[in-house]
Structure formats: structure tokens, C-alpha cells
């Protein structure tokens, strides 16, 4: 099966938010913990610890923005049409500038999100297959092929 799509910034952002939810949550929690510690120390009479305050803001706000915005920019850098080929051997993605092919055993899971399938490769990387413009039968075919190769399906 061959699909030709243009990158959709909204779907890409959603896939990134879904894929990076754990690191972003951990950064935010650590940041809020540092902010709370700075507040407790200030209320205890130790004065305002600017190091804790800045580290908390960096972890709670700056790190999540950097992860999500940087990832979206990298994913949308090309902006041209992408050809996605799904076969019994794996998935290949090609643009005017590059071609990447992955065997099915390279994928760790499939996330079925609204409007897209996201095939996780690991370490924050993924292959995004928009489902707009393809039939329910074709979506089922991709999911069945992935399941046949032992890739777990997560419904988003």
C-alpha cells in the first residue's frame, strides 16, 4: 500500500505530545517540586533561593516547550509531500530529500490516535501515518500486518 500525504502540523504536534508525554510530565513534576521547595524555604525564613526558583521554572516550563517545539520543527522541516509505503517487509517513508525504510521488527508499538497511526521506533522517534484519505479497510490492513509481526497496539 502506498500513501502520499502532506505533513499536518496539528497531527504531528498531537503525535509528539503523545510520544513525549512521560518525559514532559516528569520534567513538569520535577519543576513544580523545585518551585514548591523554594516556596517552603522562603516561608521557613531562609530567604528566596533563586537557584531553586530558576531550576523549577526551567524544568516546569522551558524543558517541555523545548521538547515539544523542537520536535515539531524537526518533524515539519521538510513540509513537502511524503510517500509512505507499507508492505509485508516494513514501512518506508520518502520525501524529495530523503528515504527511510524500517523493517517491522524495528517498531516497538503502534498508537492508533485520532486521524493517524503512530509507529513507535524508540527513543522518541516514530513514523506517522495520517489516516485521512485512506479507507477503514486499509487502516485495518496496516494494523493487522503490524499485529502479525508482534507489534502491540495502543488505542489513544
Coordinates of C-alpha atoms in Angstrom, one line a residue:
X1 CA 0.0 0.0 0.0
X2 CA 1.3 3.4 -0.9
X3 CA 0.1 6.7 0.7
X4 CA 1.1 10.2 -0.4
X5 CA 0.5 12.9 2.3
X6 CA 1.5 16.4 3.2
X7 CA 2.7 16.8 6.8
X8 CA -0.1 18.1 9.0
X9 CA 1.2 20.3 11.9
X10 CA -1.7 19.5 14.2
X11 CA -1.3 15.7 13.8
X12 CA 2.4 16.0 14.2
X13 CA 2.0 18.0 17.4
X14 CA -0.5 15.5 18.7
X15 CA 1.8 12.6 17.9
X16 CA 4.7 14.4 19.6
X17 CA 2.6 15.2 22.7
X18 CA 1.5 11.6 22.9
X19 CA 5.0 10.2 22.4
X20 CA 6.7 12.6 24.8
X21 CA 4.0 12.6 27.5
X22 CA 6.2 10.8 30.1
X23 CA 9.4 12.9 29.8
X24 CA 7.3 16.1 29.7
X25 CA 5.3 15.0 32.7
X26 CA 8.5 14.1 34.6
X27 CA 10.1 17.5 33.8
X28 CA 6.9 19.3 34.9
X29 CA 6.6 17.4 38.1
X30 CA 10.3 17.9 39.0
X31 CA 10.0 21.6 38.2
X32 CA 6.9 22.0 40.4
X33 CA 8.7 20.1 43.2
X34 CA 11.6 22.6 43.0
X35 CA 9.3 25.5 42.9
X36 CA 7.5 24.1 46.0
X37 CA 10.8 23.6 47.8
X38 CA 11.8 27.2 47.0
X39 CA 8.5 28.4 48.4
X40 CA 8.8 26.2 51.6
X41 CA 12.3 27.5 52.2
X42 CA 11.2 31.1 51.7
X43 CA 8.2 30.6 54.1
X44 CA 10.6 29.0 56.6
X45 CA 12.6 32.2 56.7
X46 CA 15.6 31.0 54.7
X47 CA 15.1 33.7 52.1
X48 CA 14.3 33.2 48.5
X49 CA 16.6 30.6 46.8
X50 CA 16.9 31.9 43.2
X51 CA 18.7 28.8 42.1
X52 CA 15.8 26.5 43.0
X53 CA 13.4 29.1 41.6
X54 CA 15.1 29.3 38.2
X55 CA 15.7 25.5 38.0
X56 CA 12.0 24.9 38.8
X57 CA 10.8 27.3 36.1
X58 CA 13.3 25.7 33.6
X59 CA 12.0 22.2 34.3
X60 CA 8.3 23.1 34.6
X61 CA 8.1 25.4 31.6
X62 CA 11.2 25.6 29.4
X63 CA 12.1 21.9 29.0
X64 CA 8.6 20.8 28.0
X65 CA 8.4 23.7 25.5
X66 CA 11.8 22.8 24.1
X67 CA 11.0 19.1 23.7
X68 CA 7.6 19.7 22.0
X69 CA 8.5 22.7 19.8
X70 CA 11.9 21.4 18.8
X71 CA 10.4 18.0 17.9
X72 CA 7.6 19.6 15.9
X73 CA 10.1 21.8 14.0
X74 CA 12.3 18.8 13.2
X75 CA 9.3 16.7 12.0
X76 CA 7.9 19.5 9.8
X77 CA 11.2 20.8 8.5
X78 CA 10.6 19.4 5.0
X79 CA 7.0 20.4 4.6
X80 CA 6.7 18.7 1.2
X81 CA 4.7 15.6 0.3
X82 CA 5.8 12.4 1.9
X83 CA 5.3 9.0 0.4
X84 CA 4.6 6.2 2.9
X85 CA 4.8 2.6 1.7
X86 CA 3.5 -0.2 3.9
X87 CA 4.4 -3.7 2.9
X88 CA 4.9 -7.2 4.4
X89 CA 8.6 -6.2 4.8
X90 CA 8.0 -3.0 6.8
X91 CA 7.4 0.7 6.3
X92 CA 9.3 3.2 4.1
X93 CA 8.9 7.0 4.1
X94 CA 10.4 9.2 1.4
X95 CA 10.4 12.9 0.7
X96 CA 12.2 14.8 -2.0
X97 CA 15.3 14.9 0.2
X98 CA 15.4 11.5 1.9
X99 CA 14.2 7.9 2.2
X100 CA 14.0 5.9 5.4
X101 CA 12.9 2.3 5.5
X102 CA 12.1 0.3 8.6
X103 CA 11.6 -3.5 9.0
X104 CA 8.6 -4.4 11.1
X105 CA 10.9 -5.6 13.9
X106 CA 12.2 -2.0 14.3
X107 CA 8.8 -0.9 15.7
X108 CA 8.0 -1.2 19.4
X109 CA 4.3 -0.4 19.3
X110 CA 1.5 1.2 17.3
X111 CA -0.6 4.0 18.7
X112 CA -4.0 4.4 17.0
X113 CA -4.7 8.1 17.6
X114 CA -7.5 10.2 16.1
X115 CA -6.6 10.9 12.5
X116 CA -3.3 8.9 12.4
X117 CA -1.4 5.8 13.2
X118 CA 1.9 6.3 15.0
X119 CA 4.5 3.6 14.8
X120 CA 7.0 3.9 17.7
X121 CA 10.6 3.2 16.9
X122 CA 12.1 4.0 20.3
X123 CA 14.0 6.9 21.9
X124 CA 11.2 9.4 20.9
X125 CA 11.3 8.6 17.2
X126 CA 8.2 7.5 15.3
X127 CA 6.7 7.1 11.8
X128 CA 3.4 8.9 11.5
X129 CA 0.7 7.6 9.0
X130 CA -2.2 10.0 8.6
X131 CA -5.4 8.1 8.2
X132 CA -7.3 10.9 6.4
X133 CA -7.7 9.8 2.8
X134 CA -7.3 6.1 3.4
X135 CA -10.1 3.6 3.9
X136 CA -11.0 1.8 7.1
X137 CA -10.0 -1.4 5.4
X138 CA -6.5 0.0 4.6
X139 CA -6.2 1.1 8.3
X140 CA -7.2 -2.4 9.4
X141 CA -4.7 -3.9 6.9
X142 CA -1.8 -1.8 8.4
X143 CA -2.9 -2.8 12.0
X144 CA -3.3 -6.4 11.1
X145 CA 0.2 -6.5 9.4
X146 CA 1.7 -4.9 12.5
X147 CA 0.0 -7.3 14.8
X148 CA 1.1 -10.2 12.6
X149 CA 4.7 -9.1 13.3
X150 CA 4.1 -9.0 17.0
X151 CA 3.8 -5.2 17.4
X152 CA 1.4 -4.2 20.3
X153 CA -1.4 -1.8 19.5
X154 CA -2.3 1.0 21.9
X155 CA -5.5 2.9 21.3
X156 CA -5.0 6.6 22.0

